[in-house]
Every structure is written in C-alpha cells, then in structure tokens.
Short mmCIF file of C-alpha atoms in Angstrom, two decimals:
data_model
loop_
_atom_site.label_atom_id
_atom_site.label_comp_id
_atom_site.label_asym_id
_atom_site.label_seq_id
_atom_site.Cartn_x
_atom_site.Cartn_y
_atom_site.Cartn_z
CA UNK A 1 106.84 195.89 112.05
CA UNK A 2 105.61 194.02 114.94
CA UNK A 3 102.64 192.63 112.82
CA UNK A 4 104.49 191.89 110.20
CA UNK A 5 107.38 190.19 111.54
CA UNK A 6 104.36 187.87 113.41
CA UNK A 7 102.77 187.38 109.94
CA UNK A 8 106.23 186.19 109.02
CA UNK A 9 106.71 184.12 111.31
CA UNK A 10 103.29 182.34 111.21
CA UNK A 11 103.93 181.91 107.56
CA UNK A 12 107.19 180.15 108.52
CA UNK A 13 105.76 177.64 111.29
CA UNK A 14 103.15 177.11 108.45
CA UNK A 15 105.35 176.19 106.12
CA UNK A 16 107.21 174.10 108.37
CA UNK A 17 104.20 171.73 109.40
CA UNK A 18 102.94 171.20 106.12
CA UNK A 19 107.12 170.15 105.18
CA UNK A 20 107.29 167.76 108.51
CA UNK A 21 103.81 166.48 107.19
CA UNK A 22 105.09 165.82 103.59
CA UNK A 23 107.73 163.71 105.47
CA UNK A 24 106.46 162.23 107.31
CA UNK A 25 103.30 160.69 104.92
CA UNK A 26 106.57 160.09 102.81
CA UNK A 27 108.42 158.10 105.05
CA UNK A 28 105.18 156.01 106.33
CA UNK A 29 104.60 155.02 102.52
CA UNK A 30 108.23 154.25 101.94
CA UNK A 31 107.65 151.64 104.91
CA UNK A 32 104.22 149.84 103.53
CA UNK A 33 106.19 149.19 100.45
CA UNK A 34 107.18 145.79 99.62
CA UNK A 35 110.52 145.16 99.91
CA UNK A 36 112.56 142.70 98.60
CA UNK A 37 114.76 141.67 101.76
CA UNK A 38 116.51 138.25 102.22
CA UNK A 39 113.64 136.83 103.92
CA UNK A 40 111.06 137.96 101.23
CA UNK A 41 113.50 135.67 99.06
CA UNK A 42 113.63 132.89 100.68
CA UNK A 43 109.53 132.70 100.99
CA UNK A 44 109.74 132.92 96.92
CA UNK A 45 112.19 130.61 96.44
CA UNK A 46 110.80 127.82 99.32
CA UNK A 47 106.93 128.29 97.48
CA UNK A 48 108.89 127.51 93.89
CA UNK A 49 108.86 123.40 92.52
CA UNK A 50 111.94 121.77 92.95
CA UNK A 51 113.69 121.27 90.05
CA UNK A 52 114.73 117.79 89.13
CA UNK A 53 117.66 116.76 91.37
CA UNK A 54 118.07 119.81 93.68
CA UNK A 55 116.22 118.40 96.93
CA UNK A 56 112.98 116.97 95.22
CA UNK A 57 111.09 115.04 98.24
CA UNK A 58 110.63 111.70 97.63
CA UNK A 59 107.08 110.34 98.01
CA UNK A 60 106.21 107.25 100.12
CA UNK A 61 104.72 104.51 97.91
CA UNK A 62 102.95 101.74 99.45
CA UNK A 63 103.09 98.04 98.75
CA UNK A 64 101.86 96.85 95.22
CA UNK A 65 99.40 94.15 95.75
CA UNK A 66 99.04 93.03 92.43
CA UNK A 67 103.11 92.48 91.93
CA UNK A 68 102.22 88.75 91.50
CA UNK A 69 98.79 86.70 91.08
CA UNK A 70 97.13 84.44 93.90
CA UNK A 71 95.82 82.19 91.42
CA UNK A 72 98.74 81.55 89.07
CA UNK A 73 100.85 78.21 89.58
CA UNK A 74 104.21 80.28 88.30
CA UNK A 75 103.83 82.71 91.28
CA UNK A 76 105.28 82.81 94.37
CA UNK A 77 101.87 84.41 95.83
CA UNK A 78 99.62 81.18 94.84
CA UNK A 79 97.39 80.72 97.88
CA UNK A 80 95.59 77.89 98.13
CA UNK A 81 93.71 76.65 100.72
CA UNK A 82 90.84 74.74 101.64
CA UNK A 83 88.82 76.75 99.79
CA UNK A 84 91.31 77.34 97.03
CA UNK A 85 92.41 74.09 95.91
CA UNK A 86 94.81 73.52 93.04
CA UNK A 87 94.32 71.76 89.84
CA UNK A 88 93.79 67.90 89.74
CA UNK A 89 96.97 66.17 89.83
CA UNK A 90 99.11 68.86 89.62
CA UNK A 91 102.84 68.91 89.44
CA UNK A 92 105.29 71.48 89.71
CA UNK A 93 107.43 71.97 86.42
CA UNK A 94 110.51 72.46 88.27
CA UNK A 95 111.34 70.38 91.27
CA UNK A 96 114.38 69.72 92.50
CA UNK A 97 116.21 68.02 95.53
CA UNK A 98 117.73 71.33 97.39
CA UNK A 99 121.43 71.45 98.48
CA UNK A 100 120.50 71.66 101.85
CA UNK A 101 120.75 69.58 105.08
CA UNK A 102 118.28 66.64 104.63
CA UNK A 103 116.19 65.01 106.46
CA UNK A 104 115.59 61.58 104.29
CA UNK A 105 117.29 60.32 101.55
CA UNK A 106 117.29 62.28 98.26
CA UNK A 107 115.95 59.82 96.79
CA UNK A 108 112.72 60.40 98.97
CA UNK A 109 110.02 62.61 96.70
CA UNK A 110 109.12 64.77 100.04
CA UNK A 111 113.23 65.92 99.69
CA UNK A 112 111.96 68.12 96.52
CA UNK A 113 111.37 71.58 96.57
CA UNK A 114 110.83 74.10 93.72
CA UNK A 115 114.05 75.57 91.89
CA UNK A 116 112.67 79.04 91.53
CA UNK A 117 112.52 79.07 95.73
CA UNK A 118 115.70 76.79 96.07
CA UNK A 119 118.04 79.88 95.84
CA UNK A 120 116.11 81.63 98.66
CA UNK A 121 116.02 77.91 100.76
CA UNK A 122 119.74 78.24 100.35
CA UNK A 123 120.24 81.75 101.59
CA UNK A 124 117.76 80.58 104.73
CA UNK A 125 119.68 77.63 105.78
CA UNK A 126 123.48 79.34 104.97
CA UNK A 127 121.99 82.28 107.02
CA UNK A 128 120.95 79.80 109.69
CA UNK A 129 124.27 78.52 109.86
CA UNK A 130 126.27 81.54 110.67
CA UNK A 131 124.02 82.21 113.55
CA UNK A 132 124.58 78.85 114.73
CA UNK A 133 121.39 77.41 113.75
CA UNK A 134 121.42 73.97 112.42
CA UNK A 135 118.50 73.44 110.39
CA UNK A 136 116.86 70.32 108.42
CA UNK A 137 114.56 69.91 105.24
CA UNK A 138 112.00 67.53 107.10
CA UNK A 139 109.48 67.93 104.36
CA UNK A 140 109.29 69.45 100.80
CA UNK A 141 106.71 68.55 98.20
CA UNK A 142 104.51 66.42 98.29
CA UNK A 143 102.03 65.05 95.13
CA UNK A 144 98.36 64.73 95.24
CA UNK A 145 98.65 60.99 95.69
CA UNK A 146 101.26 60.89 98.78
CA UNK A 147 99.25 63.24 100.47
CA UNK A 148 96.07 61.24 100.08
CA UNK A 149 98.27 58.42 102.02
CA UNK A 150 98.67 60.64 104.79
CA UNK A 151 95.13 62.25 105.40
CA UNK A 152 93.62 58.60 104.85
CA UNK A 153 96.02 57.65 107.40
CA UNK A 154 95.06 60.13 109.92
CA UNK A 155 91.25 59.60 109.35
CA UNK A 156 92.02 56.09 110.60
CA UNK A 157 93.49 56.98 113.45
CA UNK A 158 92.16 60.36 114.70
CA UNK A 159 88.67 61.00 112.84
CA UNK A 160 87.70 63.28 110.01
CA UNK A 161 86.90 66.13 112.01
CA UNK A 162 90.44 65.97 114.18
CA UNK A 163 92.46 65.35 111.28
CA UNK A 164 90.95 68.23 109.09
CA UNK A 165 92.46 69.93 111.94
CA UNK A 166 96.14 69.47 110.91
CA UNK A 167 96.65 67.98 107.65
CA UNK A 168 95.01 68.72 104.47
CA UNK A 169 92.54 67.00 102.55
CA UNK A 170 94.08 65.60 98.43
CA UNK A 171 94.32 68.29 96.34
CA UNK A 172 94.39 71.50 98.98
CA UNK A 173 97.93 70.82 100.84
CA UNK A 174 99.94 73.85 100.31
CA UNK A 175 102.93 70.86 99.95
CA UNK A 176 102.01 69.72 96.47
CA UNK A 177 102.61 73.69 95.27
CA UNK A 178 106.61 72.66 95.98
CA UNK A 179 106.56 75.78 97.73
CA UNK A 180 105.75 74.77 101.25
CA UNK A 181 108.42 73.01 103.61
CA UNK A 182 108.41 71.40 107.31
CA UNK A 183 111.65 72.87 109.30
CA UNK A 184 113.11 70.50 112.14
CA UNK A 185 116.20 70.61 114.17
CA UNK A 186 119.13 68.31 113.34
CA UNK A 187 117.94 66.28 116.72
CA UNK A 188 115.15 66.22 115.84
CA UNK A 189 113.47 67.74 118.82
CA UNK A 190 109.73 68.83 118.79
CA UNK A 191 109.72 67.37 115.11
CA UNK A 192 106.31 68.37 113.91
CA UNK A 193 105.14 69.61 117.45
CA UNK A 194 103.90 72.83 118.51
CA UNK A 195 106.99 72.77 120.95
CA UNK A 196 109.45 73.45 117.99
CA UNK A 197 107.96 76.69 118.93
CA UNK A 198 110.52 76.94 121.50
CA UNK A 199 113.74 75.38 120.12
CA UNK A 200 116.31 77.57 118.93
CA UNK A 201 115.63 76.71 115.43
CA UNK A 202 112.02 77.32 115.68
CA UNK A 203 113.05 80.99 117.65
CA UNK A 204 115.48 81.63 114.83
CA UNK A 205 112.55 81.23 111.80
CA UNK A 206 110.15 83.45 113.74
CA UNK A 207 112.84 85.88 113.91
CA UNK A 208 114.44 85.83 110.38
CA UNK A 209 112.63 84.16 108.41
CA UNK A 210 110.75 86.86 106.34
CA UNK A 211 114.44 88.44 105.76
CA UNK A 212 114.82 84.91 103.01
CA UNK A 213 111.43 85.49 101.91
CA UNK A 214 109.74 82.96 104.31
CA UNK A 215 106.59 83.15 106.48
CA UNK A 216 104.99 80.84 108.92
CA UNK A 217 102.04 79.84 107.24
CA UNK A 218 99.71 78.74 109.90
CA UNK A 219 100.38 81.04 112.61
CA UNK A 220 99.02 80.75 115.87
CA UNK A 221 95.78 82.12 116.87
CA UNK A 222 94.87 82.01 113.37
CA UNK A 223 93.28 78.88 113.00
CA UNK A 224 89.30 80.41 111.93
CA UNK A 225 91.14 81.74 109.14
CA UNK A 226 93.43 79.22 107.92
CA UNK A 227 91.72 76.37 109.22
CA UNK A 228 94.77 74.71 110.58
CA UNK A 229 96.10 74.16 114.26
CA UNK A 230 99.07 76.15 114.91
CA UNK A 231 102.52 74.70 112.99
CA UNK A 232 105.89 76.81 114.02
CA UNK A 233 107.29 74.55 111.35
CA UNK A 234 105.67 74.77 108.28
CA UNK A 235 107.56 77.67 106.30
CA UNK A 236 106.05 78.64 102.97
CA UNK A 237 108.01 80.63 100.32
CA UNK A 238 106.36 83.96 99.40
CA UNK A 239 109.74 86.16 98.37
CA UNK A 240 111.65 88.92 99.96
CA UNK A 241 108.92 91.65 99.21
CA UNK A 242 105.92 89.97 100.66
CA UNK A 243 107.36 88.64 103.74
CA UNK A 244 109.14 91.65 104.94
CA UNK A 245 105.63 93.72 104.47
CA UNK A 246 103.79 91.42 105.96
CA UNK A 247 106.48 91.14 109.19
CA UNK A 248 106.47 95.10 109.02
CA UNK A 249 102.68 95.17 108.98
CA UNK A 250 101.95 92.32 111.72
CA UNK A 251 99.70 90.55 109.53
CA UNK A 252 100.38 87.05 109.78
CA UNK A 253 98.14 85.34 107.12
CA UNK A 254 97.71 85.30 103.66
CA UNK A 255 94.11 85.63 103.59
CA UNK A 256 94.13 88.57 105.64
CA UNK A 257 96.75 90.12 103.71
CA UNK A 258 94.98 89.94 100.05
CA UNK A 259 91.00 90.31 101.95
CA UNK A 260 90.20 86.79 100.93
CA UNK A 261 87.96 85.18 102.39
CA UNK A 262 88.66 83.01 105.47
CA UNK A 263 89.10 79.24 105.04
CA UNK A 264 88.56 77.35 108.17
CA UNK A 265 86.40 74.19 106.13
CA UNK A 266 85.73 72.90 102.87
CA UNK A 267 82.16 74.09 102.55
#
C-alpha cells in the first residue's frame, strides 16, 4: 500500500507539472500575440494618407521666379540697367499723370507715371498719409531725350566718370520704363540727397514700402552691383509679390535676386 500510494502520488505531482507547464507556455504565447489595443490603432491610423480635407499638411512652396519676365516691357519685373538697356526711343503705352501730391505742374512730362503701377502709387501715398507721412511725386518718367539733357548736363559740370556715378547714360535710366519714381518730402528737405535717408518720409519708404509693391532700387552698399551711388529716394515699382520676398529675404537688388550679372559700367 505504501508503494503504491507513493506511485500515486508521483503520478499526481507528474501530472501536475506537465498541466502548470501547458499553462504556462500557454499564457507566454497568448502575450507575444499581437494585439489590437488602442495604441496599436492609432500607429495604423497616424501611418495611413490623409484623406482630402481631414488634416492634409500643407506644403511650403517657394517663390516662383519666372511669375513675370525681366526682359519684357509689359512686366513689372523689366530690369534694365547699364548693361540691360531698353529699346531705342522707347515709350511706355500707358502713361499717365498720377492723382497724387505733385511736385511740378502736370503739365510737366517727369509728372507721368505708368497706369498699370498708378493704383499701387496710390495705395503708397494714401498709406503714407494715415501714418502722417506727407509725400511728393518729385520725378516720374522720363523719355530717352530728357534724360540725355540731364546726363549731358552733368558731364559738363562733374565729368564722365563722376556723373556715371549717379545718373544714367540715354537709353539705360530705369525712368524712361515709367516705372521708376524720385520720392521727396513736401519741404522739400534732402531733395535728391542721401540725407532723405533720414527724414521721416525717407524712414517711412524703407519701412513700408515693399507692403505697396515698392523697393529702393539703388540701395546702399550696393553700388558694384548696380553701379549707382546710394539713392533713399528712387522707388521702383516691382508689385506686392516681389517686394515683400525680397524684404523677407534681405536681398536688396534686383540683380542679385534673378543671378544676373552685376552692372557697375557699360562695358
């Protein structure tokens, strides 16, 4: 009996390892298993495309560079320079004395200015206004012929080289595009001087100009590139796009801007 009962007994503590086994080898696979908890969803559904309007990111783009043409007379890019110069005796289709505070009579032909920029000239001087800011249209367009009275002029007086400096040769001033105009305070402080720099008007442009579509043109410390002496004054019309990238971007000339090549002479 005493074997027996031992016999029996081994066979039950037997049995009952290889059942704790079976459970436990059980439970560990149960446990490896996927499972398809809330987190397990989320993964899925955060690796799955958007679908159109449920939280689709929105990709940057960058500026589009070829939006207008730099050699085309219609558009608002048109650089020209002493290297780029425009065609003989040109004339823009569409001048037109702006209804904005002048500076001569309107009778003068430096009092015109393009229509297609007029509306933005407008916005720029009524924008002006509100902030105090009386501004004047010293200078608009001017043709190939007027402008060969002032260089000529300016040879006389100064030299070639010196006035090659600051005003440009017949048939390269960024004037006769009708684009181009010459700010100056109703006193007509710093008129044409590097001073209008620091007038409030001259602050003002710097500040807000790009907002209208505006940029100065021949910014300082620029001169190897535009081949001009520093002018606070001369604003030329580019549009809203291009003069808020190029104020966003710090780049402060229009050759650098479109990689063209630098224009300090006429060779």
């Amino acid at each position: 009996m005493v074997v027996y009962t031992y016999v029996m007994n081994k066979k039950r503590v037997t049995a009952l390892v290889i059942v704790t086994a079976v459970v436990a080898i059980g439970v560990t696979a149960y446990l490896l298993l996927p499972r398809k908890d809330n987190k397990s969803t989320v993964d899925q559904q955060s690796q799955q495309p958007a679908q159109d309007g449920q939280n689709k990111p929105v990709e940057p783009q960058g500026f589009n560079k070829n939006m207008f043409a730099l050699d085309n007379s219609d558009s608002p890019w048109w650089v020209v320079n002493k290297k780029r110069p425009l065609p003989a005796g040109y004339v823009p289709p569409d001048l037109g004395v702006p209804p904005v505070k002048l500076r001569l009579a309107a009778s003068a032909e430096q009092m015109q200015y393009r229509k297609s920029a007029t509306p933005a000239l407008e916005e720029l001087f009524a924008a002006a206004k509100q902030d105090g800011i009386d501004l004047v249209f010293g200078s608009g367009y001017r043709s190939e012929a007027l402008q060969r009275q002032f260089y000529n002029s300016y040879v006389a007086s100064d030299g070639q080289e010196a006035a090659d400096r600051y005003s440009a040769r017949p048939g390269t001033s960024e004037h006769q595009t009708g684009l181009s105009f010459d700010a100056t305070a109703s006193n007509g402080a710093c008129h044409l001087e590097k001073c209008f720099a620091d007038t409030p008007e001259g602050k003002w442009l710097v500040a807000n100009a790009h907002t209208y579509g505006f940029i100065v043109r021949y910014a300082q410390g620029k001169e190897a590139i535009t081949g001009y002496d520093y002018e606070p004054w001369h604003m030329r019309f580019v549009g809203k796009e291009l003069a808020i990238e190029m104020h966003r971007t710090g780049v402060q000339t229009l050759e650098e801007y479109f990689n063209l090549p630098p224009a300090p002479s006429y060779n």
